[in-house]
Coordinates of C-alpha atoms in Angstrom, one line a residue:
M214 CA 22.6 23.0 -15.2
K215 CA 20.3 25.5 -14.6
N216 CA 20.3 25.9 -18.7
A217 CA 19.8 22.1 -18.7
A218 CA 16.8 22.6 -16.7
R219 CA 15.3 25.4 -17.7
S220 CA 15.5 23.1 -21.2
L221 CA 13.8 20.7 -20.3
F222 CA 10.7 22.9 -18.9
L223 CA 10.5 24.3 -22.6
V224 CA 10.3 20.8 -24.2
L225 CA 7.7 19.9 -21.4
L226 CA 5.7 22.9 -22.6
F227 CA 5.6 21.2 -26.0
F228 CA 5.2 17.9 -24.7
V229 CA 2.2 18.0 -22.5
F230 CA 0.1 20.8 -24.0
S231 CA 0.2 19.4 -27.5
K232 CA -1.7 16.6 -28.8
A233 CA -0.1 13.3 -27.6
E234 CA -1.2 9.6 -27.9
G235 CA -0.2 6.2 -28.2
V236 CA 1.4 3.9 -25.0
S237 CA 2.6 4.1 -21.9
I238 CA 6.5 3.9 -20.9
R239 CA 7.7 1.1 -18.2
G240 CA 7.8 2.7 -15.4
E241 CA 6.3 5.0 -16.9
I242 CA 4.7 3.0 -20.2
E243 CA 3.1 -0.2 -19.1
S244 CA 0.3 -1.3 -21.9
I245 CA -0.7 -0.4 -25.5
A246 CA -4.1 1.9 -25.6
E247 CA -7.0 0.1 -26.1
E248 CA -9.1 1.1 -29.0
K249 CA -12.2 1.5 -26.8
P250 CA -12.3 3.7 -23.7
E251 CA -11.0 2.7 -20.5
A252 CA -11.2 4.3 -17.4
V253 CA -8.0 6.2 -16.2
S254 CA -6.3 4.6 -13.2
R255 CA -6.1 6.9 -10.3
D256 CA -3.9 5.0 -7.7
L257 CA -1.0 3.0 -8.7
I258 CA 1.5 0.7 -6.3
E259 CA 4.6 -0.9 -7.1
I260 CA 6.8 -3.1 -5.1
E261 CA 10.0 -4.7 -6.2
S262 CA 12.4 -6.4 -4.7
S263 CA 15.6 -8.5 -6.6
Y264 CA 18.8 -10.6 -4.8
V265 CA 22.1 -10.6 -6.8
L266 CA 24.3 -13.4 -5.7
G267 CA 27.9 -12.6 -4.9
S268 CA 31.0 -12.0 -6.7
D269 CA 34.2 -10.6 -6.7
L270 CA 34.3 -6.9 -6.0
H271 CA 37.8 -5.4 -7.1
R272 CA 39.8 -2.3 -8.0
K273 CA 43.6 -2.7 -8.8
G274 CA 42.9 -5.9 -6.8
S275 CA 40.2 -7.9 -5.3
F276 CA 38.0 -7.1 -1.8
G277 CA 36.2 -10.0 -1.5
D278 CA 33.0 -11.3 -2.6
Q279 CA 29.8 -8.9 -2.1
D280 CA 26.1 -9.6 -2.7
A281 CA 23.3 -7.0 -3.3
V282 CA 19.6 -6.7 -2.3
Q283 CA 17.3 -4.2 -3.8
N284 CA 14.0 -3.0 -2.4
S285 CA 11.7 -0.3 -3.5
L286 CA 8.1 1.1 -2.9
S287 CA 6.1 3.5 -4.4
Y288 CA 2.5 4.6 -4.6
G289 CA 1.0 7.2 -7.0
H290 CA -2.1 9.0 -7.1
R291 CA -3.5 11.0 -10.3
I292 CA -5.9 14.2 -10.0
L293 CA -7.7 15.3 -13.3
L294 CA -6.8 18.8 -14.2
S295 CA -8.7 19.4 -17.3
G296 CA -9.6 17.2 -20.4
H297 CA -6.5 14.7 -20.7
L298 CA -3.9 16.3 -18.3
Y299 CA -3.5 14.8 -14.8
L300 CA -1.7 15.9 -11.7
H301 CA 0.3 13.0 -10.3
L302 CA 1.3 12.8 -6.6
G303 CA 3.0 10.1 -4.7
I304 CA 6.1 8.9 -3.0
D305 CA 8.9 6.4 -3.7
Y306 CA 11.5 4.4 -1.5
N307 CA 14.4 2.6 -2.8
R308 CA 16.9 1.1 -1.3
F309 CA 20.6 -1.4 -2.0
D310 CA 21.5 -3.1 0.7
F311 CA 25.6 -4.7 0.0
S312 CA 27.5 -7.1 2.2
K313 CA 30.4 -6.5 3.6
T314 CA 34.2 -6.1 2.0
G315 CA 37.1 -4.6 2.2
A316 CA 36.8 -1.8 -0.1
P317 CA 35.6 1.6 1.0
V318 CA 32.3 1.2 -0.4
P319 CA 28.8 1.9 1.7
D320 CA 27.0 -1.0 3.0
H321 CA 23.9 0.3 1.6
L322 CA 22.4 3.2 -0.1
Q323 CA 18.7 4.8 -0.5
S324 CA 16.3 7.3 -1.2
L325 CA 13.0 8.7 -0.4
A326 CA 11.6 11.3 -2.7
A327 CA 8.1 13.0 -3.3
V328 CA 6.6 12.2 -6.9
I329 CA 5.2 15.3 -8.6
G330 CA 4.6 15.2 -12.2
I331 CA 2.1 16.0 -15.0
D332 CA 0.7 12.9 -17.2
Y333 CA -1.0 13.5 -20.5
M334 CA -3.8 10.4 -20.7
H335 CA -5.1 8.6 -23.6
N336 CA -7.5 6.2 -22.3
N337 CA -5.3 4.2 -19.7
D338 CA -1.9 5.1 -21.0
V339 CA 0.3 7.8 -20.6
G340 CA 0.9 9.6 -23.8
A341 CA 3.3 12.2 -22.4
F342 CA 4.7 13.1 -19.2
I343 CA 7.1 14.8 -17.0
Q344 CA 8.3 13.8 -13.6
V345 CA 10.3 15.5 -10.7
K346 CA 11.1 13.6 -7.6
P347 CA 12.5 16.1 -5.2
G348 CA 13.8 14.0 -1.9
F349 CA 16.9 12.7 -0.5
Y350 CA 19.3 10.1 -2.2
T351 CA 21.7 9.2 0.7
Q352 CA 23.4 6.7 3.0
D353 CA 22.5 7.8 6.2
N354 CA 22.4 11.3 6.5
F355 CA 19.4 13.0 5.4
D356 CA 20.7 16.3 5.2
S357 CA 21.2 19.4 2.1
A358 CA 23.8 17.6 0.7
A359 CA 22.0 14.5 -0.1
F360 CA 18.9 16.5 -1.6
D361 CA 18.1 16.0 -5.2
A362 CA 15.3 16.6 -7.5
P363 CA 15.9 13.9 -10.9
I364 CA 13.7 15.6 -13.8
T365 CA 12.6 13.4 -16.4
L366 CA 9.9 13.8 -19.3
G367 CA 9.0 11.9 -22.5
R368 CA 6.2 11.7 -25.2
I369 CA 5.1 8.8 -27.5
F370 CA 4.8 9.7 -31.2
V371 CA 2.7 7.2 -33.3
L372 CA 4.7 6.4 -36.3
Q373 CA 2.2 3.6 -37.4
P374 CA -1.5 3.0 -35.6
D375 CA -1.4 -0.1 -33.2
R376 CA 2.3 -1.3 -34.3
L377 CA 4.8 1.1 -34.1
Y378 CA 5.6 3.8 -31.6
L379 CA 8.4 6.3 -31.0
F380 CA 9.4 7.1 -27.4
V381 CA 11.4 10.6 -27.1
G382 CA 12.6 12.3 -23.6
A383 CA 15.3 13.2 -21.3
N384 CA 16.5 12.6 -17.5
A385 CA 18.2 15.4 -15.5
S386 CA 19.8 14.3 -11.9
F387 CA 21.6 17.4 -10.6
L388 CA 23.4 14.9 -8.0
R389 CA 24.7 12.4 -10.7
G390 CA 28.5 12.7 -11.3
R391 CA 28.6 11.3 -14.7
F392 CA 26.1 12.4 -17.5
P393 CA 23.6 14.8 -15.8
V394 CA 21.5 14.7 -18.7
I395 CA 20.9 11.8 -20.7
P396 CA 18.6 11.6 -23.9
L397 CA 16.0 8.9 -24.0
A398 CA 14.8 7.3 -27.4
G399 CA 13.3 3.9 -28.2
L400 CA 10.4 2.2 -30.5
I401 CA 7.8 0.0 -29.5
W402 CA 6.8 -2.6 -32.3
M403 CA 3.6 -4.7 -32.0
P404 CA 3.5 -6.9 -35.0
N405 CA 1.0 -9.0 -34.2
D406 CA -1.4 -9.7 -30.7
K407 CA 1.0 -12.2 -29.5
W408 CA 4.1 -10.2 -29.6
K409 CA 5.3 -6.9 -28.3
V410 CA 9.2 -5.7 -28.9
L411 CA 10.0 -2.7 -26.3
G412 CA 13.0 -1.3 -27.3
L413 CA 13.2 1.1 -24.4
L414 CA 15.3 1.7 -21.7
P415 CA 15.9 1.1 -18.7
E416 CA 14.1 -2.3 -19.6
P417 CA 14.3 -3.4 -23.3
R418 CA 12.1 -6.5 -23.7
V419 CA 10.5 -8.9 -26.2
I420 CA 7.0 -10.0 -24.8
Y421 CA 5.1 -13.1 -25.9
S422 CA 1.5 -13.1 -24.6
P423 CA -0.2 -16.6 -25.2
N424 CA -3.3 -15.3 -23.2
D425 CA -4.7 -12.3 -21.2
K426 CA -3.6 -14.1 -18.2
V427 CA 0.5 -14.7 -19.0
D428 CA 3.4 -13.1 -20.6
F429 CA 6.6 -14.4 -21.2
W430 CA 9.9 -12.1 -21.7
A431 CA 13.0 -12.1 -22.3
G432 CA 15.4 -8.5 -22.0
A433 CA 18.0 -6.4 -20.3
E434 CA 17.4 -4.1 -17.4
L435 CA 19.8 -1.1 -16.2
T436 CA 19.3 -0.2 -12.5
G437 CA 21.0 2.0 -9.4
G438 CA 20.8 5.6 -8.9
S439 CA 22.9 8.5 -7.5
F440 CA 23.7 9.2 -3.8
R441 CA 25.9 11.1 -1.7
T442 CA 27.7 8.9 0.8
D443 CA 27.8 9.7 4.6
R444 CA 30.6 12.1 5.9
N445 CA 33.6 9.6 7.5
S446 CA 37.1 11.2 8.3
T447 CA 38.5 8.1 8.9
I448 CA 37.7 6.4 5.3
V449 CA 40.9 6.0 2.8
P450 CA 41.3 7.6 0.2
A451 CA 40.1 10.7 1.9
K452 CA 38.4 12.1 -1.0
L453 CA 35.9 9.3 -0.7
N454 CA 34.5 11.1 2.6
G455 CA 31.0 12.5 1.8
A456 CA 31.7 11.9 -2.0
E457 CA 28.8 11.5 -4.4
V458 CA 28.4 7.9 -5.8
D459 CA 26.8 6.5 -9.2
Y460 CA 25.7 2.9 -8.5
S461 CA 24.7 0.9 -11.7
E462 CA 23.7 -2.4 -12.5
Y463 CA 23.5 -4.3 -16.0
R464 CA 21.1 -7.3 -16.1
V465 CA 19.9 -9.9 -18.7
G466 CA 17.5 -12.5 -18.1
G467 CA 13.8 -13.4 -18.5
G468 CA 10.9 -14.2 -16.6
F469 CA 6.9 -14.5 -16.8
I470 CA 3.9 -11.4 -15.9
F471 CA 1.0 -13.4 -14.2
T472 CA -2.0 -10.6 -14.3
P473 CA -5.2 -12.3 -12.5
C474 CA -7.2 -9.8 -13.1
N475 CA -6.7 -6.1 -15.1
N476 CA -5.4 -4.3 -12.1
V477 CA -3.0 -6.6 -10.8
S478 CA 0.2 -8.0 -12.0
I479 CA 2.9 -10.1 -11.1
D480 CA 6.5 -10.3 -12.4
L481 CA 9.1 -13.1 -11.7
G482 CA 12.4 -13.3 -13.3
G483 CA 15.9 -13.7 -12.9
G484 CA 19.2 -14.2 -15.1
Y485 CA 22.6 -12.9 -15.0
S486 CA 23.9 -9.5 -13.7
I487 CA 26.6 -8.6 -15.9
R488 CA 28.3 -6.3 -13.8
R489 CA 27.9 -4.0 -10.4
E490 CA 29.8 -0.8 -10.3
F491 CA 30.5 2.2 -7.7
D492 CA 31.8 5.3 -9.4
F493 CA 32.8 7.9 -7.5
H494 CA 32.8 10.0 -10.7
R495 CA 34.2 13.5 -9.3
A496 CA 36.9 11.5 -6.9
D497 CA 37.6 9.6 -10.5
I498 CA 37.4 6.6 -8.5
R499 CA 35.7 3.2 -9.6
Y500 CA 34.8 -0.4 -8.0
K501 CA 33.1 -3.1 -9.9
A502 CA 31.8 -6.7 -8.7
D503 CA 32.1 -9.4 -11.5
G504 CA 28.9 -11.1 -12.9
A505 CA 26.6 -13.2 -10.9
P506 CA 22.7 -14.5 -11.4
Y507 CA 20.1 -12.6 -9.7
L508 CA 16.7 -12.8 -9.0
R509 CA 13.2 -10.7 -9.0
V510 CA 9.8 -10.1 -8.0
E511 CA 7.7 -7.3 -8.5
F512 CA 4.0 -6.6 -8.1
K513 CA 1.9 -3.8 -9.4
A514 CA -1.7 -2.7 -8.8
K515 CA -3.7 0.1 -10.5
F516 CA -7.0 1.0 -9.5

């Protein structure tokens, strides 16, 4: 894992300190660079809530229906370092709550982390970035066993100006049991002013923009995280006592984004959660929930 972290740092040197331009990544990319100069947003706010209706949770038999609620809040601030380079500092909180079943899975998972990164800005868009989120990824115990520092970095390459872009990057999480280091890649295609195709994980989307205020989208989403569960000497099986769990949701759906002004957007959507999963990879145990409808709302502001 130390070698993986060292490799990511070396890639950072190439990504950030070479010429980078293009678009932002969703989560980090939000829009396509404008032809005219645009001031860099210094303060970034994101609030998101979603609800997945109940469905059967099972592993070699049913444990009953379970629904899921996600709430997240993040704030970031950019500080000019030099030229196009900005220091990105902030805080991020994310929480999943689950209704009780007969399965030995947590009834909630949460993370509280600082955000430390470097953004290479092209106008108001991120052309390259590295971001580290040191913090606690836990059930309730905010201790050293639940500490992690996930690293994400990426860069945009212009294949055809104002039309086709390539994103490449990587993500590493030292707490994650399955695939600690994940390569990232995707394409952004804009055939005209009204259509965008964002072929990027964790939220690939096709977006239709009839005007400057409203965007309609259809796509998918992968959400979740890696956490350390609490110590519990009475849990059965015993190997889940203080175990690491990778929680994931796979969704498909659609919705619309309302942008009342350049600095604020509201994203309303819904669809179907194909599968939810608690993967205790190191204990070799998985619990899966069947598909169910979901609703989602997201608020973003940048100033």
